[in-house]
Amino acid sequence: MSDLRIAVLGVGAMGADHVARIAGRISNARVAVVNDYLSEKAEQVAASVPGARVVGDPFDAIAADDVDAVLLATPGPVHEKQLLACLENRKPVLCEKPLTTEVATSLEVVRREAELGTPLIQVGFMRRFDPEYQQLKALLDGGDLGQPLLMHLVHRNPNVYPGFDSAMVVKDSLVHEVDVTRFLLGEEIASVQILRPTPNPSAPAGLQDPQIALFETVSGRHVDAEVFVTTGVAYEVRTEVVGEKGSATIGLDVSVITKTSTGRWGGKISPGFRERFGLAYDIELQRWVDAVRSGRNIDGPTAWDGYAAAAVCAAGVESLETGQRVAVQLAQRP
Amino acid sequence: MSDLRIAVLGVGAMGADHVARIAGRISNARVAVVNDYLSEKAEQVAASVPGARVVGDPFDAIAADDVDAVLLATPGPVHEKQLLACLENRKPVLCEKPLTTEVATSLEVVRREAELGTPLIQVGFMRRFDPEYQQLKALLDGGDLGQPLLMHLVHRNPNVYPGFDSAMVVKDSLVHEVDVTRFLLGEEIASVQILRPTPNPSAPAGLQDPQIALFETVSGRHVDAEVFVTTGVAYEVRTEVVGEKGSATIGLDVSVITKTSTGRWGGKISPGFRERFGLAYDIELQRWVDAVRSGRNIDGPTAWDGYAAAAVCAAGVESLETGQRVAVQLAQRP
Amino acid sequence: MSDLRIAVLGVGAMGADHVARIAGRISNARVAVVNDYLSEKAEQVAASVPGARVVGDPFDAIAADDVDAVLLATPGPVHEKQLLACLENRKPVLCEKPLTTEVATSLEVVRREAELGTPLIQVGFMRRFDPEYQQLKALLDGGDLGQPLLMHLVHRNPNVYPGFDSAMVVKDSLVHEVDVTRFLLGEEIASVQILRPTPNPSAPAGLQDPQIALFETVSGRHVDAEVFVTTGVAYEVRTEVVGEKGSATIGLDVSVITKTSTGRWGGKISPGFRERFGLAYDIELQRWVDAVRSGRNIDGPTAWDGYAAAAVCAAGVESLETGQRVAVQLAQRP
Amino acid sequence: MSDLRIAVLGVGAMGADHVARIAGRISNARVAVVNDYLSEKAEQVAASVPGARVVGDPFDAIAADDVDAVLLATPGPVHEKQLLACLENRKPVLCEKPLTTEVATSLEVVRREAELGTPLIQVGFMRRFDPEYQQLKALLDGGDLGQPLLMHLVHRNPNVYPGFDSAMVVKDSLVHEVDVTRFLLGEEIASVQILRPTPNPSAPAGLQDPQIALFETVSGRHVDAEVFVTTGVAYEVRTEVVGEKGSATIGLDVSVITKTSTGRWGGKISPGFRERFGLAYDIELQRWVDAVRSGRNIDGPTAWDGYAAAAVCAAGVESLETGQRVAVQLAQRP
């Protein structure tokens, strides 16, 4: 089979990364179409890739005959319509999180896909493809730790862009821990509670940071997750699973160890998610390309995973306001 | 000044350890009197130490002319009366935790000591003397991490003796994390909540294990503490402080690293608290001896620290039953 | 430009890996031709890749019109003729180590390439592309450690195949440390001495294992390298550079950390070079493909690097016999 | 038995440390006599310890009736006569390294002690008492690593005092690695060779630093030891034993791990030997006191260990000049 022809919708930082990835590091795929609401940006990115053309209307891009699959890196608010167009055109789509910005519309997307009887939508929770998470998942599945009993999660960013507010901590940052929890434990989250520890004096006004989230799963497992997005340090993601026969931790960031005239030993922390998860994005994309070419269409998190994450985050945002534990109400899975 | 003459009350495992410590590793002190409700045990331990004699009645031991100070390693229920006797006799006393078994009696002890106008009671929270905790405290006090915002604590035992119940997890194990929190953050705990994650299938019936405790301090700092006493692994105590300018972790247990035909690298975890905190006990005792000989009498946690820990644990036991957050009501400090 | 059409010569374990890599993970390249002296093996591998055909004669494969570049994974003894054929046909070639099996023929290859005036040969020292080595090289080049003064290298394999002899320890294993030394220090090795420590009782008869190699560079830097290929443990490669302002170490293998009922904490060591350096091979190949398509032809170790490594290893084999320090005589670089 | 009465000869930095140690942390011992060639210094130190008196002549101090044992912290050149006086007076003595400054006089001391038929001299190789070395020794003796095959040693100081020359690197620094090698491998060193890598530009003129020492033991084991005393970093001592069934490393210096706004994680390296080996000195001294009080007199390295170290270092100094391997000639052990 020939190369998979991909339309990349939205070529901001993340979308442009994906274009470069497909053009330079992904086998059996090529960027056929580039679309962005800023036409100049689209032209510029398309020019960097031999054989790519700009299509001004995202729905035309989705429908184009020379497009086999779609990579959605547009802003969340336009995901719903673009996903539905992909479904209508029977085009496999890799959709950067969030699936959609509302729980109800996420569920609608799940239902529409289910009616088609064929999976078409994969959601971009890239951590599932990170080698460390893969090894941790394999360790859990292999039973060496016995049944997992609880987890401790840490998610730290050095800083966030202006305007990042308390609810975005939940929907943009904590959402990854929501998916990690569901992925590693293999069950749904039943309730969520957000605690507000002493705020970081350096955090912008109006931003509750750090936050501690407490998840309880359907079977009763507890997970605590620290999310702290203005640490001023670097990008740290740490995951510890405590099982009945032992515990396991990933995210220790050990690579080059130096000892210098500071009288200290140690190493660098990843400066950002691109450095920490760049390889995961490559693997995610290559596996998705392979899946689409083989007709399986997806090989990773499903639309349901996107919906469930949205539902947990919505409950989290509610808890952020009340401080109380909020139950997560999931629809019947179609 | 000549050697400090110590009466050791209670020579079970812990008390006998202290006798050996004083006899073999502590400078400027000697065991003058040994007491235990099992007279045979007392005779046996006293025989191992040149110059020590057995006194059958603990109150006679406290009052004896050739006793300068008392080390209390008796069971918790008899602490109250023995501490009051020490106060009455103006004898400095190092009291193994708990101060007393009830919040009210702990407070009474605090008040009686305050009436004397001289500190006489030190409580055996030995972790404060562990070199790693000392360094962590110094780091916090030095301001390098900025203001501490939250902490993550882990306390794991490989197993517990038969009859260890859910409330003892709080009063015997979590109590150390209570003191560590108060020590490192330098303020009182305002509320406590105990969560019940998926129970360890290997835990004895009736024992809720693991438990997750959430503390909130007076100033609003949050602390989560996992206590898991039937891990089957080893003795792990880990403390992470997250501050506004960085974080710090102790308890990583790195000493000898081996690589063997298991295809694995790594090291041993401390098998138990004696191995992990043995040096801390030595330092605690030497510093206490020095303090008593110098007339300062205590150099470490006070009776108030014992009372405050008792109050937090009592609230913890209440939360263990209800699952709700319970406020900690401390008396006015005398 | 269209995909680079590659002929893979030799599809044993390593060559077959490269075929799968090009077919599945490398962008802008495809396997056009497969060749192996076992025609059945060639057929089988070619069948796994859409569009690949078998060519029975390696020189026909090199000369084929639909072949833009050659990947040489054939046994060392046939490298010389195949490399010369590549040069004659002006085909860029990525040659797995060794360049050739003799110092003299390696030099001849270097000279023939130099006469063409265009670089065509890249040698497969894949470690240069490993992210840790890349970071270490960047650290050295950045000057943070000051001038490098000496290095400690460790290279351990769990076991080797039957027939692996003492000289192969030098030529097949130590050769990587030779290249790492030249790469990191940026200068030639002037002498080599091989020490014979107490032999591993589990090593096969006739195999001197472990060995310690001492390199001295032209400027006087010393490097010690332990090579131990029957450890029974796993695949360990560790590199420590000691500079005037500090030291740096890579190869610590920290990924998932577990704590289990063995009472131990730790992680896995890479079972073999494929696991340890798999990503390095991917990066090497993608960068070579990019270089060939851009007309630069090589982006990594040159034929000279292959020649220099051969010369050092030849001196090492001599020292293995005599125990004495042997000077390395390099030809004038063409 | 009453407290051991110790005469401390030489109260420079190290001797004064020992006085404070005996007075404040060692059980069953007290400083009875203080001696120093600077009488003012002796007075000052004695004044800090209740019950200690100054004796102006070291031989009077050794002979004094109220002195049970001697701690020798005087300069090396006077050790010989003072040790012989201890032997003559049958006083157990803990002698800081070196035993004596010459191989011949060291051997003479060994012989004189042997004639007495009773061990009286212990040499202050304190590393043998460090908990990590103790664990490593136990690991080797337990056989888990199989037979030890080779070792890699690293010894780094941040700086040295003015006048520290190349031979002192061997006699004052490398000597510890000599003893560690003999202790861990349990056999004598048969030859030594000193290599001169690229000198550290920051080292004082005339100081060859770093140095690499190669030891070969009687049974053929090889040990390489880097000694680098002007690193500008901190005090690092690392020991790796490679055995037939695995390897083990100590000296990783992991205690408090911080992550700060430097974007780095890591910990402190010990600033100096006092911090790194302070606990080892305490253990050494307590065990020596216990041994003397029990009549065993020594519990640690013997005069022979001091002699053997001197012989290896003398060979090392010779090799430092010639660059050649120098055989170590040990006398018949009396």
mmCIF file of C-alpha atoms in Angstrom, chain D residues 103 188-194 214-218 307-320 322-331:
data_model
loop_
_atom_site.group_PDB
_atom_site.id
_atom_site.type_symbol
_atom_site.label_atom_id
_atom_site.label_comp_id
_atom_site.label_asym_id
_atom_site.label_seq_id
_atom_site.Cartn_x
_atom_site.Cartn_y
_atom_site.Cartn_z
ATOM 1 C CA VAL D 103 58.872 0.847 54.917
ATOM 2 C CA GLU D 188 48.318 -8.649 49.179
ATOM 3 C CA ILE D 189 49.072 -6.314 46.280
ATOM 4 C CA ALA D 190 51.909 -7.709 44.152
ATOM 5 C CA SER D 191 52.636 -4.775 41.885
ATOM 6 C CA VAL D 192 51.669 -1.182 41.313
ATOM 7 C CA GLN D 193 51.935 1.172 38.379
ATOM 8 C CA ILE D 194 51.103 4.872 38.335
ATOM 9 C CA LEU D 214 46.989 0.032 38.626
ATOM 10 C CA PHE D 215 47.309 -2.683 41.253
ATOM 11 C CA GLU D 216 47.744 -6.357 40.594
ATOM 12 C CA THR D 217 47.191 -8.698 43.508
ATOM 13 C CA VAL D 218 49.067 -11.869 44.282
ATOM 14 C CA TYR D 307 53.412 -1.975 56.913
ATOM 15 C CA ALA D 308 51.899 -3.522 53.788
ATOM 16 C CA ALA D 309 50.261 -0.229 52.831
ATOM 17 C CA ALA D 310 53.586 1.534 53.256
ATOM 18 C CA ALA D 311 55.320 -1.003 51.048
ATOM 19 C CA VAL D 312 52.744 -0.620 48.271
ATOM 20 C CA CYS D 313 52.908 3.173 48.465
ATOM 21 C CA ALA D 314 56.714 3.114 48.315
ATOM 22 C CA ALA D 315 56.447 1.065 45.143
ATOM 23 C CA GLY D 316 53.851 3.543 43.906
ATOM 24 C CA VAL D 317 56.158 6.498 44.466
ATOM 25 C CA GLU D 318 58.858 4.687 42.510
ATOM 26 C CA SER D 319 56.406 4.013 39.668
ATOM 27 C CA LEU D 320 55.296 7.642 39.731
ATOM 28 C CA THR D 322 59.474 5.797 36.152
ATOM 29 C CA GLY D 323 55.973 5.148 34.845
ATOM 30 C CA GLN D 324 56.796 1.448 34.964
ATOM 31 C CA ARG D 325 55.153 -1.313 36.897
ATOM 32 C CA VAL D 326 56.953 -1.882 40.181
ATOM 33 C CA ALA D 327 56.800 -5.142 42.110
ATOM 34 C CA VAL D 328 55.954 -4.956 45.790
ATOM 35 C CA GLN D 329 58.368 -6.932 47.962
ATOM 36 C CA LEU D 330 56.847 -7.822 51.308
ATOM 37 C CA ALA D 331 58.888 -9.336 54.117
#
